Structure formats: structure tokens, C-alpha cells
Amino acid sequence: MTPPVIEIAHATVGYDGRPVLRDVSLTVTAAEVVAVLGANGSGKSTLVRAALGLVPVGAGSVALFGTPQRRFRQWHRIGYVPQRLGAGSGVPATVREVVASGRLARRGVLRPAGRADREAVAAALDAVGLTDRAGDPVSTLSGGQQQRTLIARALAGGPELLVLDEPTAGVDAASQEAFSSALRAFRDGGGTVLLVAHELGPLRPLISRAVVVHQGGIAHDGAVPEPAGHHADPGHEHVHPHCDEEPARLWTGI
Amino acid sequence: MDLFQYDFMLRALVGALIIGLAAPALGIYLVQRRLALIGDGLGHVALTGVGAGLLLNHSPVLVAVIAATLGAVLIELVRAYGRTSGDLALALLFYGGIAGGVTLVGLSDASTGSLNAYLFGSLTTTSRTDLITIGVLGVVLLVTMLVLRPALFAVCHDEEYARVSGLPVRALNLLIAVGTAVTVTIAMRAVGVLLISALMVVPVATAQQVTRGFRSTMTAAMALGLFAAGTGVWVAATADTAPGASVVLVAIGSFLLVALAAAGLRALRRRTRTDRATSPAEPAEHEVLLR
């Protein structure tokens, strides 16, 4: 039997000795699409960041593809999509250059980009519908298009597991559509997905399992919960901003 | 070009050209990381090395390379692991560096003239050995920065993503830190400790007024660095000005010209665009429409 893609067992994760998650366990098997849900500040982003080794795990264990995370080296099997592009660097970079970074995990630091790399970058740009913007500086793109750039970067490496941190927060409708179709194609190709979300929106039909993080623990693991309250109202337009005033920023250490 | 019939002018020119080409190739990563002034600080630290070298009768440039490298590694460690006190730690290092340098040079038998040479550069006194040091270090630096460009770009652009890509992030960061130290020390000959950041940063700032991508910015910045170095030395030789300062003034002059031209071009383009503003309105950015 193949080992699970992600296996977190009794993990305690915290910043500066202050635990954010306590005794948390989560297993993701191949071809699953798992959504990690929860309120802002619940620790849902911390959970996936701990799985990737971006925050240290105090107690418990994390394994990726059956290898303890500390000894895991096959990073080309994982595509990571952060919440957003950093504050924007001082030097311009084209969409294609950013997406090409996604090939580094596969080809290594020293080998120059070859034809296979260029083709993978072109395919990834096509998958998110940004081929016509490939030569433009990333800073001139809308928030949603920047998010699609980051997804293309993750896809370019040809990963088996895609880990996304709030991919649809503050993303316009057209980008959400492009985004869910790219994700659907990835799943149909046999890929595994772990994504953090505050709201599922158009991604809902893709999710095979939902995990709800609440107050540093896992409160629910199973079917996707029905939206409650005014969020369930079909006419509800989700217009309040999520990301900018997010108190979570205080403890994710970004 | 009668001026360059003299060996010392020729050596000055070759040294300046190598530095003009190599400094922006490293500087672009500092600008990308918003650490544009780090070179300045390392120059201060290198000065302590110069002082120690003069005092111990060792090659000042060599000791300066060691001092600046130690300083760079220390700064990188503070950057990677430090919290709130990082800012203060840097200030301590920088001012400690320049004060230590001035004190040590004072203790040695060297004249104040030699302190000035390191503070403001002294291209025309470039010796054959200096030129070889500049040449070897410059070429190693250039090749490293060009070969590792995709990896260094990835680390400076999005460090967390680079970590999840399995890149040796710590080693690459240290490489940039050490590369900065090496650049600072070889550029010290040309423009001096106090003007070093200019050669690393100004050509990059000029290039990105007109470029759209990282690679094109790097190429243009290296070309501009080469141009500033060549023109600066030529101006210095003809007008009998300080070579280091002339190189920097040419670089800053190019920046002003390019920035003005780019702004003018943008204004012109905007006007022509509003003239034919009949295209359908594009959807507003950052629109949140979740259901």
C-alpha cells in the first residue's frame, strides 16, 4: 500500500513557545481534495505551513509521502501556492520569470533551463489562462491574476501534491473561474490537493473532504459542512474584505 | 585617447570596467530584497579590515575581504534569525566598523592620505597586483551571479516558496552576503567605501525605469555600469576630477536622464490612450464576489 501523501500525527505547533495548534492529527491520501476550514486566527494556515516545514513542529510528527518531513528531499512532488506574492520586490519580474521559478525544484540549482522546462512553463501559463500576459511585469497584474501566476508557478513543476493557502481570498470572479478549472484539471490528472480556505465559493464541488480547525484543534473531519447563517443565503454577496485586516497576520509571522 | 597611453590610466580603466560590470550583477539581488544600502554598511566594516591590514603590514584589500565577509555573514544571520533588535545590531556593526577602521588606520604608520584613498577610492594608484585581484574576484562573482540567476532570483523573490522548492536557501543567502562583501572590497579601490552602494544600486535603479523583467533589468544594469565606469574614468582623465566620484556622478546622471525620459514617454502614452478611450471598461481589480 502506498503511504499517505501527508501524515500529521499528534503535532503541537506554536510561535515563540505559544502553541497555536495542540495535538493535531491529519492524514491526506493520494487523489483526495481536502479543504482546511476555520475562522481567521483558528490556526488553519499554521497547520499547512507546519506540514511543509515552514513553521517548526514542537511535539508529534509530520511525514510527506511516507518520509519524515525533516528528511524529505523530493520537493518537486509538492507545489506550494502561498497566500499572496510578497510585498512586491524592488526589481520588476515578468509573469513567465516567476512561473519559471517553479521548475527549480525539478531541475536543481545549477542546470540551466531546457526545452522541457520552457514547455512546462508554457503549459502552466495556459492552464491558468495567462499566456497573453506572460511577458508583462507581475506588478501590473490584478490581485486575482497574481494569484493565478502563483498557481501556474506551482503547476509548472509537475507536482503530485498541491498545497494552497487561501487561494481565493480577495480574487475577482474571472480569476476564481480560471482557478477552479485549473484545480479541476489537476485533480482529474490524479493530483492530491490540500487547501486552506475561509470560504469555498466555486471550489465547493471539487472538495472531497473538509477539516475544520477551531481553537487550535480539529473540530470536524469529514463531509463538507453546509454553510450556516447569512453566508448560506444564495443571494449573499461576499463583499467584506478578508485578507487585509486579517488578525491572523499577527501570528503567521509574515 | 592619448591619456590611456599611461599604464596607470589603462589599469584604472580596466579595473573600473570590471567593477562596473560586476557590481550591478550582484546589486540587483540587493535591490530586489530591498537591502540597497547594505553595501554601504559593509563598506564601513571593510574599513576596519583595511585598518587592521595597514597596522599588521598585510595586504589591506585581503584583510578587508575577510572583515567584510565576516560582517556580511553576521548581518545575514541577524536577518535570518533576528527579531526586533536586527536594526540596532546593524547600526552597531556599521558604526563600529567605520570607527574601528579610522582608529586602526590612525594607529598604523599610514598617512591620512591612504585613509582617504580607501574612503573615496583611488583608481589611478591601482597596481598590477590590485588589477589581478579585481579581475579574478570580478570574474568569479560575475559567473556565479549569472549561473545561479534563476535560483538567486527565486530566493530573493519569495524565500518561503524557495524553501518549499527544496532550494538550499541558507547557502544561497550566504552566497549573496559573501558576494556583497567581495564586491564591496574590490569596488573600494575604484569608488571608495563611501560610494560603493552607488555602483551596485544606481545602474539597477536606472535599468528598471524601462525594463519589464528581471533578466532584462540585469542585462541593462550591467551595460549601464560598464558605461558609467568607462565614461567616468574618461571624464576624470580629461577634466582631472576624482575618478571614483566621476563614475558615480555619471551613473546618477544616467539615472536622472532615463527617469525623465521614461516619465515623459509614459505621460505621452497615457495621453494617446485617453484620446482613444473607447475600449470597454475592464473589471475592477480585487473584486470579491463569492457566493
XYZ file of C-alpha atoms in Angstrom:
545
model
C 0.000 0.000 0.000
C 1.318 3.439 -0.855
C 1.908 5.659 2.189
C -0.341 8.682 2.731
C 0.693 11.898 0.977
C 0.624 13.889 4.219
C 0.552 12.378 7.673
C 0.500 14.696 10.664
C 0.339 12.838 13.986
C -0.279 14.494 17.363
C 1.522 17.638 16.297
C 1.875 20.695 18.511
C 2.837 23.842 16.645
C 3.493 27.273 18.044
C 5.354 30.526 17.707
C 7.715 31.695 20.426
C 6.641 28.883 22.713
C 2.990 29.901 22.461
C 1.133 26.924 20.968
C -1.272 27.645 18.118
C -2.171 24.025 17.430
C -2.289 21.307 20.091
C -2.170 17.548 19.461
C -3.415 17.809 15.895
C -3.569 14.822 13.543
C -4.387 14.880 9.845
C -3.884 12.324 7.085
C -4.281 13.105 3.399
C -4.191 10.194 0.967
C -3.491 10.274 -2.759
C -6.119 11.826 -5.082
C -8.009 13.469 -2.212
C -9.008 17.134 -2.326
C -9.006 18.259 1.300
C -10.108 21.701 2.428
C -8.932 23.077 5.762
C -11.611 25.463 7.009
C -11.832 27.685 10.034
C -12.216 31.204 11.280
C -9.424 33.731 10.988
C -6.880 33.011 13.665
C -8.009 29.424 14.177
C -4.643 28.024 13.100
C -5.653 26.617 9.694
C -2.780 28.266 7.820
C -0.371 27.198 10.548
C -1.473 23.602 10.000
C -0.447 23.505 6.322
C 2.665 25.585 6.933
C 3.726 23.068 9.572
C 3.144 20.242 7.096
C 5.586 21.939 4.686
C 8.179 22.680 7.344
C 7.678 26.446 7.163
C 6.908 26.517 10.885
C 8.675 24.124 13.229
C 6.668 21.320 14.785
C 7.258 21.059 18.529
C 5.832 17.706 19.541
C 4.422 14.973 17.280
C 5.467 14.059 13.761
C 4.930 15.081 10.147
C 5.584 12.792 7.194
C 5.391 13.609 3.489
C 4.972 10.736 1.023
C 5.976 8.344 3.794
C 9.240 10.152 4.653
C 9.665 12.103 7.898
C 9.479 15.742 6.876
C 12.954 16.549 8.198
C 14.486 14.002 5.862
C 12.146 14.719 2.937
C 14.052 15.855 -0.152
C 11.701 15.175 -3.078
C 10.289 18.689 -3.073
C 9.458 18.512 -6.776
C 6.499 16.333 -5.753
C 4.951 19.304 -3.944
C 3.615 22.536 -5.411
C 3.072 25.317 -2.888
C 0.837 28.312 -3.509
C 1.271 30.990 -0.825
C -1.481 33.361 0.169
C -0.065 36.108 -1.968
C 3.026 37.336 -3.678
C 5.319 39.059 -1.207
C 5.120 42.802 -0.756
C 6.431 43.100 -4.294
C 10.128 43.152 -4.856
C 12.100 46.181 -5.912
C 13.036 44.779 -9.315
C 10.436 44.020 -11.987
C 9.862 40.388 -12.941
C 7.714 39.063 -15.756
C 4.942 36.540 -15.215
C 6.977 33.993 -17.150
C 10.041 34.530 -14.952
C 8.005 33.977 -11.789
C 6.372 30.848 -13.188
C 9.775 29.547 -14.320
C 10.875 29.519 -10.649
C 8.504 26.589 -10.293
C 10.864 24.418 -12.341
C 13.787 24.805 -9.939
C 12.611 22.050 -7.599
C 12.773 19.646 -10.516
C 15.887 20.718 -12.371
C 18.043 21.831 -9.425
C 20.071 24.949 -8.859
C 22.853 24.503 -11.388
C 21.253 23.071 -14.507
C 20.122 25.741 -16.994
C 16.538 25.705 -18.230
C 15.990 23.382 -21.157
C 13.217 22.749 -23.619
C 11.210 20.620 -21.202
C 11.302 23.497 -18.702
C 10.082 26.027 -21.248
C 7.282 23.724 -22.359
C 6.167 23.102 -18.768
C 6.098 26.851 -18.093
C 4.055 27.472 -21.239
C 1.613 24.695 -20.295
C 1.213 26.061 -16.768
C 0.560 29.575 -18.080
C -2.023 28.143 -20.437
C -3.691 26.190 -17.617
C -4.426 29.383 -15.685
C -5.210 31.469 -18.778
C -2.293 33.887 -18.526
C -0.447 33.064 -21.750
C -1.136 36.533 -23.166
C 0.305 38.210 -20.055
C 3.495 36.097 -19.910
C 5.805 38.988 -20.811
C 4.175 41.568 -18.515
C 5.614 42.581 -15.157
C 3.777 40.764 -12.349
C 3.225 44.061 -10.550
C 0.913 45.252 -13.342
C -1.489 42.323 -12.843
C -4.653 42.374 -10.741
C -4.728 40.528 -7.422
C -6.535 37.585 -8.992
C -4.108 37.376 -11.891
C -1.170 37.451 -9.474
C -2.763 34.573 -7.595
C -3.105 32.663 -10.879
C 0.582 33.348 -11.553
C 1.451 31.678 -8.256
C -0.705 28.670 -9.122
C 0.990 28.411 -12.517
C 4.356 28.516 -10.742
C 3.306 25.572 -8.567
C 1.871 23.650 -11.550
C 4.987 24.207 -13.679
C 6.984 21.811 -11.506
C 4.568 18.977 -12.298
C 3.779 18.223 -8.636
C 1.741 15.331 -7.234
C 0.501 17.371 -4.293
C -0.720 20.944 -4.455
C -0.823 22.899 -1.180
C -2.702 26.192 -1.365
C -3.033 28.803 1.369
C -6.278 30.788 0.974
C -6.060 30.774 -2.816
C -9.337 32.568 -3.426
C -9.174 35.304 -0.795
C -9.808 38.630 -2.487
C -9.807 37.166 -6.004
C -12.101 38.504 -8.731
C -14.763 36.297 -10.290
C -12.944 35.689 -13.596
C -9.816 34.572 -11.777
C -11.831 32.299 -9.481
C -13.274 30.600 -12.537
C -9.836 30.150 -14.145
C -8.552 28.960 -10.812
C -11.164 26.268 -10.199
C -10.830 24.904 -13.717
C -7.054 24.631 -13.287
C -7.601 22.840 -9.997
C -10.171 20.506 -11.547
C -7.750 19.577 -14.338
C -5.064 18.896 -11.737
C -7.382 16.633 -9.744
C -8.562 14.800 -12.867
C -4.912 14.094 -13.643
C -4.643 12.201 -10.356
C -3.258 15.025 -8.227
C -3.789 15.470 -4.491
C -4.843 18.857 -3.098
C -4.690 20.368 0.372
C -6.101 23.858 0.514
C -6.811 26.357 3.243
C -9.918 28.410 2.759
C -12.139 30.791 4.597
C -14.879 30.394 2.016
C -15.120 27.635 -0.552
C -17.164 29.505 -3.163
C -16.924 27.914 -6.624
C -14.396 25.358 -5.325
C -17.080 23.594 -3.308
C -17.925 20.808 -5.793
C -14.237 19.876 -6.058
C -13.700 19.208 -2.355
C -13.809 15.567 -1.279
C -13.233 16.144 2.420
C -13.253 19.050 4.824
C -11.290 19.577 8.025
C -12.395 22.345 10.363
C -9.801 23.868 12.654
C -11.186 25.539 15.747
C -9.254 26.971 18.685
C -6.072 25.101 17.942
C -7.671 21.696 17.447
C -9.530 19.815 14.715
C -13.261 20.180 15.296
C -14.517 18.307 12.256
C -13.052 15.889 9.717
C -15.363 14.521 7.046
C -18.059 15.789 4.711
C -18.037 19.417 3.617
C -20.206 21.288 6.139
C -23.170 23.251 4.869
C -22.707 26.987 5.066
C -24.553 28.452 8.023
C -26.063 31.825 8.809
C -26.193 34.597 6.280
C -23.343 33.024 4.321
C -25.783 30.306 3.284
C -28.168 32.806 1.742
C -27.933 32.271 -2.035
C -28.166 35.999 -2.616
C -25.328 36.726 -0.216
C -22.519 38.585 -1.843
C -19.324 38.231 -0.002
C -18.135 41.764 -0.196
C -16.314 42.387 3.045
C -12.553 42.163 2.706
C -10.906 39.124 4.174
C -7.283 39.463 3.789
C -6.259 42.956 4.548
C -7.341 43.345 8.130
C -6.824 39.705 8.907
C -5.679 39.402 12.518
C -4.147 36.075 11.532
C -1.260 38.074 10.046
C -0.117 38.835 13.575
C 0.731 35.279 14.345
C 1.586 33.784 10.985
C 4.725 35.830 11.260
C 4.634 37.179 7.721
C 42.923 58.802 -26.399
C 46.419 59.883 -25.512
C 45.604 59.712 -21.845
C 45.423 55.961 -21.880
C 48.961 55.605 -23.158
C 49.959 55.720 -19.492
C 49.905 52.358 -17.798
C 48.292 53.670 -14.653
C 45.369 55.182 -16.598
C 44.899 51.951 -18.517
C 44.904 49.944 -15.286
C 42.409 52.387 -13.796
C 40.140 51.982 -16.811
C 40.274 48.169 -16.861
C 39.693 47.981 -13.097
C 36.741 50.360 -13.321
C 35.192 48.433 -16.224
C 35.364 45.101 -14.385
C 33.786 46.634 -11.299
C 31.197 48.476 -13.392
C 30.108 45.165 -14.896
C 30.200 43.042 -11.729
C 28.738 45.404 -9.128
C 25.226 45.701 -10.667
C 25.129 41.925 -11.297
C 25.206 41.471 -7.540
C 23.443 44.711 -6.653
C 20.259 43.621 -8.436
C 19.674 40.952 -5.783
C 20.153 43.504 -3.035
C 17.679 45.867 -4.680
C 15.217 43.010 -5.163
C 15.467 42.250 -1.482
C 15.174 45.933 -0.553
C 18.610 45.883 1.035
C 20.010 48.549 -1.266
C 22.098 50.167 1.446
C 23.650 47.000 2.841
C 26.709 47.508 0.640
C 27.268 50.858 2.275
C 27.267 49.249 5.707
C 29.628 46.508 4.623
C 31.961 49.148 3.268
C 32.170 50.553 6.775
C 33.052 47.113 8.094
C 35.622 46.620 5.338
C 37.328 49.782 6.541
C 38.172 48.085 9.828
C 39.798 45.366 7.745
C 41.797 47.987 5.857
C 42.943 49.471 9.170
C 43.921 46.059 10.511
C 45.783 45.281 7.294
C 47.736 48.545 7.404
C 48.525 48.047 11.086
C 49.698 44.454 10.619
C 51.508 45.241 7.362
C 49.366 42.771 5.459
C 47.566 43.419 2.184
C 44.760 45.781 3.259
C 42.466 44.567 0.471
C 42.799 40.943 1.551
C 42.127 41.692 5.224
C 39.229 43.902 4.130
C 37.715 40.989 2.179
C 37.891 38.866 5.334
C 36.439 41.597 7.567
C 33.613 42.399 5.146
C 32.814 38.703 4.692
C 32.573 38.193 8.453
C 30.386 41.299 8.665
C 28.184 40.079 5.817
C 27.699 36.653 7.372
C 26.855 38.285 10.698
C 24.286 40.554 9.026
C 22.770 37.602 7.184
C 22.455 35.651 10.442
C 20.800 38.656 12.093
C 18.463 38.944 9.102
C 17.562 35.246 9.159
C 17.179 34.694 12.892
C 16.997 38.164 14.391
C 13.863 39.810 15.640
C 13.319 43.391 16.708
C 16.948 44.141 17.530
C 18.117 43.475 13.945
C 18.058 47.152 13.090
C 20.142 48.082 16.092
C 22.585 45.239 15.518
C 23.199 46.541 12.006
C 23.769 50.074 13.254
C 26.270 48.811 15.830
C 28.121 46.840 13.175
C 28.268 49.722 10.704
C 29.393 52.457 13.046
C 31.694 50.090 14.897
C 33.212 49.264 11.522
C 33.990 52.814 10.491
C 35.176 53.877 13.953
C 37.393 50.798 14.189
C 38.791 51.496 10.739
C 39.624 55.133 11.453
C 41.229 54.192 14.791
C 43.327 51.377 13.331
C 44.488 53.444 10.360
C 45.443 56.170 12.833
C 47.464 53.701 14.903
C 49.350 52.470 11.862
C 52.164 54.377 10.160
C 49.991 55.074 7.136
C 49.231 58.684 6.293
C 45.762 60.218 6.273
C 46.128 60.158 2.516
C 45.845 56.397 2.483
C 42.683 56.585 4.605
C 41.251 58.978 2.034
C 42.187 56.568 -0.740
C 40.000 53.894 0.837
C 37.189 56.266 1.790
C 36.846 57.858 -1.634
C 38.677 55.489 -3.934
C 41.975 55.813 -5.693
C 41.723 54.290 -9.126
C 44.880 55.799 -10.540
C 47.038 54.071 -7.932
C 45.739 50.642 -8.960
C 48.770 48.367 -9.084
C 49.232 45.313 -11.263
C 48.518 43.059 -8.246
C 45.377 45.038 -7.439
C 44.214 44.617 -11.010
C 44.746 40.857 -10.883
C 42.792 40.661 -7.594
C 39.976 42.752 -9.071
C 39.986 40.706 -12.262
C 39.897 37.272 -10.625
C 37.297 38.186 -7.983
C 35.227 40.108 -10.526
C 35.073 37.212 -12.978
C 34.242 34.664 -10.246
C 31.494 36.970 -8.990
C 30.042 37.549 -12.454
C 29.990 33.868 -13.385
C 28.400 32.915 -10.055
C 25.695 35.574 -10.308
C 24.868 34.653 -13.902
C 24.891 30.857 -13.498
C 22.840 30.918 -10.303
C 20.474 33.639 -11.518
C 17.273 31.524 -11.508
C 17.945 30.183 -8.017
C 19.045 33.531 -6.579
C 16.034 35.191 -8.210
C 13.721 32.625 -6.616
C 15.242 33.095 -3.160
C 15.111 36.890 -3.305
C 11.656 36.930 -4.853
C 9.863 34.558 -2.477
C 12.009 32.949 0.186
C 9.302 30.669 1.581
C 8.489 29.287 -1.830
C 12.187 28.665 -2.423
C 12.303 26.664 0.801
C 9.351 24.519 -0.246
C 11.115 24.017 -3.599
C 13.947 22.397 -1.680
C 16.476 25.064 -2.689
C 19.480 25.483 -0.364
C 18.083 28.809 0.827
C 20.571 29.374 3.621
C 23.560 28.672 1.378
C 22.225 30.967 -1.357
C 21.604 33.763 1.151
C 25.126 33.405 2.477
C 26.414 33.429 -1.084
C 24.729 36.794 -1.695
C 26.137 38.091 1.596
C 29.676 36.959 0.772
C 29.316 38.200 -2.808
C 28.344 41.612 -1.447
C 31.421 41.640 0.771
C 33.678 40.734 -2.160
C 32.093 43.377 -4.395
C 32.479 45.997 -1.700
C 36.148 45.258 -1.263
C 37.060 45.241 -4.927
C 34.954 48.325 -5.592
C 36.672 50.039 -2.685
C 39.683 50.579 -4.956
C 37.563 52.324 -7.540
C 34.960 54.451 -5.810
C 35.852 54.142 -2.141
C 33.982 52.870 0.877
C 31.564 55.766 0.953
C 30.389 55.457 -2.657
C 30.243 51.688 -3.060
C 26.489 51.246 -2.923
C 26.149 53.662 -5.819
C 27.756 51.267 -8.309
C 25.729 48.309 -7.052
C 22.384 50.068 -6.880
C 22.187 53.079 -9.212
C 22.559 51.150 -12.508
C 19.800 48.769 -11.359
C 17.568 51.690 -10.431
C 18.210 53.229 -13.859
C 17.539 49.991 -15.736
C 14.232 49.255 -14.063
C 12.803 52.566 -15.249
C 12.451 50.992 -18.676
C 12.642 47.204 -18.297
C 9.800 44.759 -17.711
C 11.576 41.647 -16.485
C 14.328 40.570 -14.138
C 16.682 39.265 -16.773
C 16.402 42.357 -18.945
C 16.940 44.556 -15.871
C 20.105 42.653 -15.037
C 21.482 42.918 -18.578
C 20.675 46.610 -18.852
C 22.100 47.351 -15.403
C 25.378 45.646 -16.289
C 25.582 47.619 -19.522
C 24.873 50.847 -17.644
C 27.507 50.007 -15.021
C 30.044 49.420 -17.776
C 29.092 52.702 -19.425
C 29.295 54.697 -16.182
C 32.688 53.209 -15.328
C 34.166 53.872 -18.770
C 32.739 57.366 -19.131
C 33.589 58.260 -15.540
C 37.246 57.348 -15.933
C 37.421 59.185 -19.253
C 35.867 62.326 -17.710
C 38.267 62.085 -14.779
C 41.238 61.776 -17.105
C 40.209 64.687 -19.331
C 38.878 67.064 -16.701
C 41.269 65.948 -13.969
C 38.498 65.102 -11.494
C 38.384 62.337 -8.889
C 37.737 59.102 -10.861
C 35.530 57.391 -8.257
C 33.267 60.384 -7.804
C 33.114 60.927 -11.585
C 31.971 57.334 -12.158
C 29.219 57.745 -9.575
C 28.140 61.111 -10.992
C 27.880 59.623 -14.488
C 25.774 56.766 -13.076
C 23.456 59.179 -11.272
C 23.310 61.455 -14.316
C 22.174 58.484 -16.442
C 19.545 57.691 -13.847
C 18.113 61.216 -13.989
C 18.108 61.265 -17.790
C 16.467 57.842 -18.120
C 13.941 58.559 -15.359
C 12.913 61.845 -17.002
C 12.696 60.257 -20.450
C 10.664 57.325 -19.113
C 8.276 59.646 -17.277
C 7.847 61.748 -20.414
C 7.186 58.664 -22.503
C 4.625 57.367 -20.025
C 2.810 60.720 -19.977
C 2.771 60.768 -23.775
C 1.422 57.230 -23.936
C -1.261 57.995 -21.382
C -2.396 60.974 -23.428
C -2.679 58.976 -26.639
C -4.555 56.299 -24.728
C -7.148 58.695 -23.272
C -7.598 60.115 -26.778
C -8.945 56.809 -27.973
C -10.548 55.748 -24.711
C -13.400 53.873 -26.315
C -12.372 50.407 -25.177
C -14.845 48.657 -22.855
C -14.228 49.143 -19.164
C -12.124 46.429 -17.633
C -13.386 44.689 -14.482
C -12.246 46.360 -11.292
C -9.277 44.760 -9.624
C -9.559 42.917 -6.313
C -13.261 42.493 -6.761
C -14.614 39.975 -4.278
C -17.664 38.132 -5.491
C -18.028 34.908 -3.558
C -21.249 33.051 -3.238
